N, CA, C and O atoms as a DFTB+ gen file, in Angstrom:
332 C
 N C O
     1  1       0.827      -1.204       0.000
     2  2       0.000       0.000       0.000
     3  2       0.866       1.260       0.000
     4  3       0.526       2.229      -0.680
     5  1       2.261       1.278       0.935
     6  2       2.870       2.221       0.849
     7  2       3.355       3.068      -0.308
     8  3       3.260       4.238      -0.680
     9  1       4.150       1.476      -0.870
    10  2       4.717       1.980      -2.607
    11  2       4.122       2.625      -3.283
    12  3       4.522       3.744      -3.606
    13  1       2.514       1.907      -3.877
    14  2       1.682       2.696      -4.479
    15  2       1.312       3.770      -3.854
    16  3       0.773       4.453      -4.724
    17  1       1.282       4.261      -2.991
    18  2       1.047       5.575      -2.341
    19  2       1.790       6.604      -2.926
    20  3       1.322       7.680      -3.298
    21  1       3.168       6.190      -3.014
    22  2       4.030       6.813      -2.862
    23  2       4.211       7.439      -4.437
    24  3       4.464       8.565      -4.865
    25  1       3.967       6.201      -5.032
    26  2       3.813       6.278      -6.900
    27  2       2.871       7.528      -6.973
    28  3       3.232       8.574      -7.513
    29  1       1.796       7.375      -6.469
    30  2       0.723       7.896      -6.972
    31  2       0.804       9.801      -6.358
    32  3       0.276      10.832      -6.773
    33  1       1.725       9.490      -5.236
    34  2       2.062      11.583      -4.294
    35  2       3.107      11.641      -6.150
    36  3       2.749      12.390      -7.059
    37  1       3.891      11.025      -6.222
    38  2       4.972      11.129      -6.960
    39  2       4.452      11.919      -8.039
    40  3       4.813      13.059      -8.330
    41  1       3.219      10.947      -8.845
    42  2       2.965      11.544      -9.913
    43  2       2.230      12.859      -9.996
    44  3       2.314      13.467     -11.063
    45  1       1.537      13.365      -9.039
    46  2       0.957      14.226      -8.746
    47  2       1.335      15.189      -8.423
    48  3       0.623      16.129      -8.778
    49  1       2.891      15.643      -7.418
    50  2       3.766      16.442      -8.067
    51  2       4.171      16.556      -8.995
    52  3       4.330      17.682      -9.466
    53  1       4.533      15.381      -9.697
    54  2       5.186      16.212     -11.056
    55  2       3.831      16.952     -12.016
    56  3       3.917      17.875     -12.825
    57  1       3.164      16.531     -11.785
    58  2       1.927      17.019     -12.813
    59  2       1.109      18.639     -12.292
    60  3       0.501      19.418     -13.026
    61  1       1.342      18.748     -10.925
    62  2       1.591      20.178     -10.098
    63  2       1.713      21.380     -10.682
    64  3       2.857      21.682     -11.022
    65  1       0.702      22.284     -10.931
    66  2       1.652      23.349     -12.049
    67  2       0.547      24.769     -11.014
    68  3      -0.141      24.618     -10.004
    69  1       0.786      25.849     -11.727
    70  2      -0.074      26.781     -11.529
    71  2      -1.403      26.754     -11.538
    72  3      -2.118      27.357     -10.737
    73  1      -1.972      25.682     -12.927
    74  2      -2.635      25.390     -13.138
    75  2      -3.512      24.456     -12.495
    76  3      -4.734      24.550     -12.610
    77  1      -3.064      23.745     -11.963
    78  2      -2.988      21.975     -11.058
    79  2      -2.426      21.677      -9.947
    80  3      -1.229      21.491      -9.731
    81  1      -3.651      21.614      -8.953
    82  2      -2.980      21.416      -7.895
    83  2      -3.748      20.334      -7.586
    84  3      -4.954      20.568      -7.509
    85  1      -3.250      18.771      -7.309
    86  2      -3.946      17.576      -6.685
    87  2      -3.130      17.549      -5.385
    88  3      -2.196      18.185      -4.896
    89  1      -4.223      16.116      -4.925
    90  2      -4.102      15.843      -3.761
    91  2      -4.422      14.475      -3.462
    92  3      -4.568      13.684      -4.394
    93  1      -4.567      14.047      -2.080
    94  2      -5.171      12.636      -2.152
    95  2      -6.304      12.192      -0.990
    96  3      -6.424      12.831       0.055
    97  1      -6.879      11.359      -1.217
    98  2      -7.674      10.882       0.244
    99  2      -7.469       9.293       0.090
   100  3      -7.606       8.559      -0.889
   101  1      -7.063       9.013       1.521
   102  2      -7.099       7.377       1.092
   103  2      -8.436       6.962       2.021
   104  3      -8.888       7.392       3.082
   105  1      -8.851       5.873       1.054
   106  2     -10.074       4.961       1.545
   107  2     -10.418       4.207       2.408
   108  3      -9.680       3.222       2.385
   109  1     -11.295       4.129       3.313
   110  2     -11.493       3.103       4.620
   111  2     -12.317       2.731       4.512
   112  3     -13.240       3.543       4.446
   113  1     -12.601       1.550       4.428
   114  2     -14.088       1.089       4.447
   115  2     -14.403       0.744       6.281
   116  3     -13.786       0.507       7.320
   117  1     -15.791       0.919       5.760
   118  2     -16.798       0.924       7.621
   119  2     -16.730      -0.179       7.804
   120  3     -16.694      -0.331       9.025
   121  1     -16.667      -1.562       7.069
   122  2     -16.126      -2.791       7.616
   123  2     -15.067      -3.081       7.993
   124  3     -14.763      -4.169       8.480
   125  1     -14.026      -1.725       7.743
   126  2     -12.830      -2.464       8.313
   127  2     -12.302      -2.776       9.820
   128  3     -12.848      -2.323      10.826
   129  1     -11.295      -3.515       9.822
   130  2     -10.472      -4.057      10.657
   131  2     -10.142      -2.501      11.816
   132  3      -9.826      -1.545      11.109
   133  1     -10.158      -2.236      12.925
   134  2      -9.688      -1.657      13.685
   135  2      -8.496      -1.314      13.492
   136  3      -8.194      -0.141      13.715
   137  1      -7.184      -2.542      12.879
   138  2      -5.861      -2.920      12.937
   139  2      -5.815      -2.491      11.459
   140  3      -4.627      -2.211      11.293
   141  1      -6.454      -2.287      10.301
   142  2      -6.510      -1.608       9.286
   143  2      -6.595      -0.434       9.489
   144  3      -5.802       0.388       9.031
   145  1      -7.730      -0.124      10.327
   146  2      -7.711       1.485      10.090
   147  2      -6.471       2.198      10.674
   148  3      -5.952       3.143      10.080
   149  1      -6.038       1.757      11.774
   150  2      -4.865       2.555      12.060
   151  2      -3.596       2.235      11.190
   152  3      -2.849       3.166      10.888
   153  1      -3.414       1.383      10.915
   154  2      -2.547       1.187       9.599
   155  2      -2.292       2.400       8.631
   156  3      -1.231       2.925       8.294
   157  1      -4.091       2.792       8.155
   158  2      -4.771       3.670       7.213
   159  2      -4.344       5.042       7.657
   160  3      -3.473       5.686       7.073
   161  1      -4.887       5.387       8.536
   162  2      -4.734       6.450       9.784
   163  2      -3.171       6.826       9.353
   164  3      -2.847       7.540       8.404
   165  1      -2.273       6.149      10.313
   166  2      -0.675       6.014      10.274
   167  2       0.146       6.441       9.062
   168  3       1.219       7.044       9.020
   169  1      -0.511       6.048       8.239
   170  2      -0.061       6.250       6.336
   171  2      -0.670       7.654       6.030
   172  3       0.078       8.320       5.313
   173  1      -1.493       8.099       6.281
   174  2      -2.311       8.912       6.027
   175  2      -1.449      10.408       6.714
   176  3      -1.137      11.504       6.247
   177  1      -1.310       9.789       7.936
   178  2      -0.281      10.684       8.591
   179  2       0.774      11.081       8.764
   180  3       1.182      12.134       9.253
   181  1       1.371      10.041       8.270
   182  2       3.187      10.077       7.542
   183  2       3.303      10.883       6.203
   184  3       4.341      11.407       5.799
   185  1       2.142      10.905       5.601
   186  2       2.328      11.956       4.172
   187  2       1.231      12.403       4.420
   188  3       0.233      11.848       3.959
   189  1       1.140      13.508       5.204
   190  2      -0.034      14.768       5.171
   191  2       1.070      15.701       4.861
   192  3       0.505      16.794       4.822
   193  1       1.934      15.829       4.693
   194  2       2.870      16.676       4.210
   195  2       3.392      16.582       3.145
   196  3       4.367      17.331       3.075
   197  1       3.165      15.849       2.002
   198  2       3.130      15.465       0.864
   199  2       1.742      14.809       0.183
   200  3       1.627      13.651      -0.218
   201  1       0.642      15.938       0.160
   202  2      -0.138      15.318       0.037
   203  2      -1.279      14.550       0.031
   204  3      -2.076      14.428      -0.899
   205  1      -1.315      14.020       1.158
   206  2      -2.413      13.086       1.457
   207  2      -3.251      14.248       2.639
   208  3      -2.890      14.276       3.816
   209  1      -4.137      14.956       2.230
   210  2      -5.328      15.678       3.073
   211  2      -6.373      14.790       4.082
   212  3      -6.651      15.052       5.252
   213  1      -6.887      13.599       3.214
   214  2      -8.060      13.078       4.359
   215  2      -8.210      11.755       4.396
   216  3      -7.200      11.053       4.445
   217  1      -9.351      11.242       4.381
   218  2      -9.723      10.016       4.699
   219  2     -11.096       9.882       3.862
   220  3     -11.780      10.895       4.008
   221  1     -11.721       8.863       2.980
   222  2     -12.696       8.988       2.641
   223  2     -13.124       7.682       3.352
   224  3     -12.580       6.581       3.259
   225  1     -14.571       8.144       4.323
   226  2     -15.110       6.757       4.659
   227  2     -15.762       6.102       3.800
   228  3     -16.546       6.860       3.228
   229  1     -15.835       4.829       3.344
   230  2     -16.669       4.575       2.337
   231  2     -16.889       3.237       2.828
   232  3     -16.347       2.523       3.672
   233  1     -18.362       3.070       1.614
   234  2     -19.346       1.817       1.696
   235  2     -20.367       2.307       1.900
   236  3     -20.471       3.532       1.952
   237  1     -21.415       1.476       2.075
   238  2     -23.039       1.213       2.448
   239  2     -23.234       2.180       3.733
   240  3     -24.038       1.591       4.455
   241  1     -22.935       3.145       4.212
   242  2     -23.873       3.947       5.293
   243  2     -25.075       3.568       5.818
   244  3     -25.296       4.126       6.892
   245  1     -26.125       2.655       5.370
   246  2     -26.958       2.205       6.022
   247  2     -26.854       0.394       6.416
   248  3     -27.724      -0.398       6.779
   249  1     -25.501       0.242       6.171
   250  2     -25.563      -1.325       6.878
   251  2     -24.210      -1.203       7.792
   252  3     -23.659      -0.102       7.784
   253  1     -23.658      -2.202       8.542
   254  2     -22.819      -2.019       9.185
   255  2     -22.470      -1.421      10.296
   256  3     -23.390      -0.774      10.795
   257  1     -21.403      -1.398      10.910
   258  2     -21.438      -0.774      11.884
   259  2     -19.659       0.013      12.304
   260  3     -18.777      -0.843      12.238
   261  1     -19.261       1.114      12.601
   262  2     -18.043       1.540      12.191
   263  2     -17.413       1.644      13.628
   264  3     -16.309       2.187      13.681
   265  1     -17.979       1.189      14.814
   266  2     -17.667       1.369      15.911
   267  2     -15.898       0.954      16.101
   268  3     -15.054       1.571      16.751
   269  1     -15.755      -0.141      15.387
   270  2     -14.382      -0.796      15.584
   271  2     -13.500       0.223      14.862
   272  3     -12.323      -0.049      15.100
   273  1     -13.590       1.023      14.269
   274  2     -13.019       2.111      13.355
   275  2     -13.039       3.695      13.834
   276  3     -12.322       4.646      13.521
   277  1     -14.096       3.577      14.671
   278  2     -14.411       5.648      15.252
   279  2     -13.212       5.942      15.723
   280  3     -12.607       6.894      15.231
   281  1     -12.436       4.909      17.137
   282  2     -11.509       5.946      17.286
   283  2     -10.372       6.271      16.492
   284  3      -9.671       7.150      16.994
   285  1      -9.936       5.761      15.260
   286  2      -9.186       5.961      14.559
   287  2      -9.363       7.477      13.596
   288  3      -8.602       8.368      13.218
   289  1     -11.135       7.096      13.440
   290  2     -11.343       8.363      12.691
   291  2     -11.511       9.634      13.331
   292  3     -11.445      10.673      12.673
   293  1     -11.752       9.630      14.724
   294  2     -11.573      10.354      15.286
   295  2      -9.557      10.841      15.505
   296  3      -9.058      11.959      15.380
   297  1      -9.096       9.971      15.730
   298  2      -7.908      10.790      15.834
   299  2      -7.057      11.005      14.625
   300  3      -5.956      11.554      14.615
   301  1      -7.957      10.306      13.203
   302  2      -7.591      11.555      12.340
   303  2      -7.758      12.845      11.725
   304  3      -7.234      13.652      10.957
   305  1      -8.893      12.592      12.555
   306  2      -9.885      14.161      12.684
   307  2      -9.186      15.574      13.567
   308  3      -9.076      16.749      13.217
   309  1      -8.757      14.807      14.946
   310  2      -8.139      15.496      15.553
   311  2      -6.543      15.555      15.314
   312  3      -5.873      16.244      16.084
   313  1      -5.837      14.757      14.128
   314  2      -4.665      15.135      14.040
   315  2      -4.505      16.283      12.770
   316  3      -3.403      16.592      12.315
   317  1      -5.993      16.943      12.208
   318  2      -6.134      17.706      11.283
   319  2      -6.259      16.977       9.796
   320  3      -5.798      17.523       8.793
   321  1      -6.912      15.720       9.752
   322  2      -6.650      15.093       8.877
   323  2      -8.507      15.480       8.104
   324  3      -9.446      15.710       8.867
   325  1      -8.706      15.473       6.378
   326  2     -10.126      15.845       6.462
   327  2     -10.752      14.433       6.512
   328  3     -10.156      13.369       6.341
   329  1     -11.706      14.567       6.706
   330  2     -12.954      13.269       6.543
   331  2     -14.095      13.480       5.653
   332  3     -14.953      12.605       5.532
């Protein structure tokens, strides 16, 4: 996950102009793993300085349950991360 991360900040600077400015959000799904999300979280937070702005929660919003995941999203909320 890292590498491609890293591919993908890479290309997005170079493509960076006056014109163009990207960015990234990486994906969490509401089923995930607790031990994923901070994984997610962790990565997310090692390149907020290159890059990576937020977190997109994703999936089904009306099934599931994200409890095993809040406090993660919470402390990427509170480490200034967007959601």
């Amino acid at each position: 996950l890292e590498s491609y991360l890293k591919s993908v900040l890479k290309g997005i600077q170079r493509a960076n102009s006056d014109r163009f400015k990207g960015y990234v959000l990486l994906s969490l799904q509401r089923s995930s793993t607790a031990e994923f999300a901070k994984k997610t979280i962790d990565l997310a937070l090692q390149y907020q300085d290159q890059g990576v702005i937020g977190i997109d929660i994703s999936g089904d919003s009306t099934t599931g349950n994200i409890d095993a995941i809040l406090p993660e999203i919470l402390r990427a909320k509170a480490e200034g991360l967007l959601l």
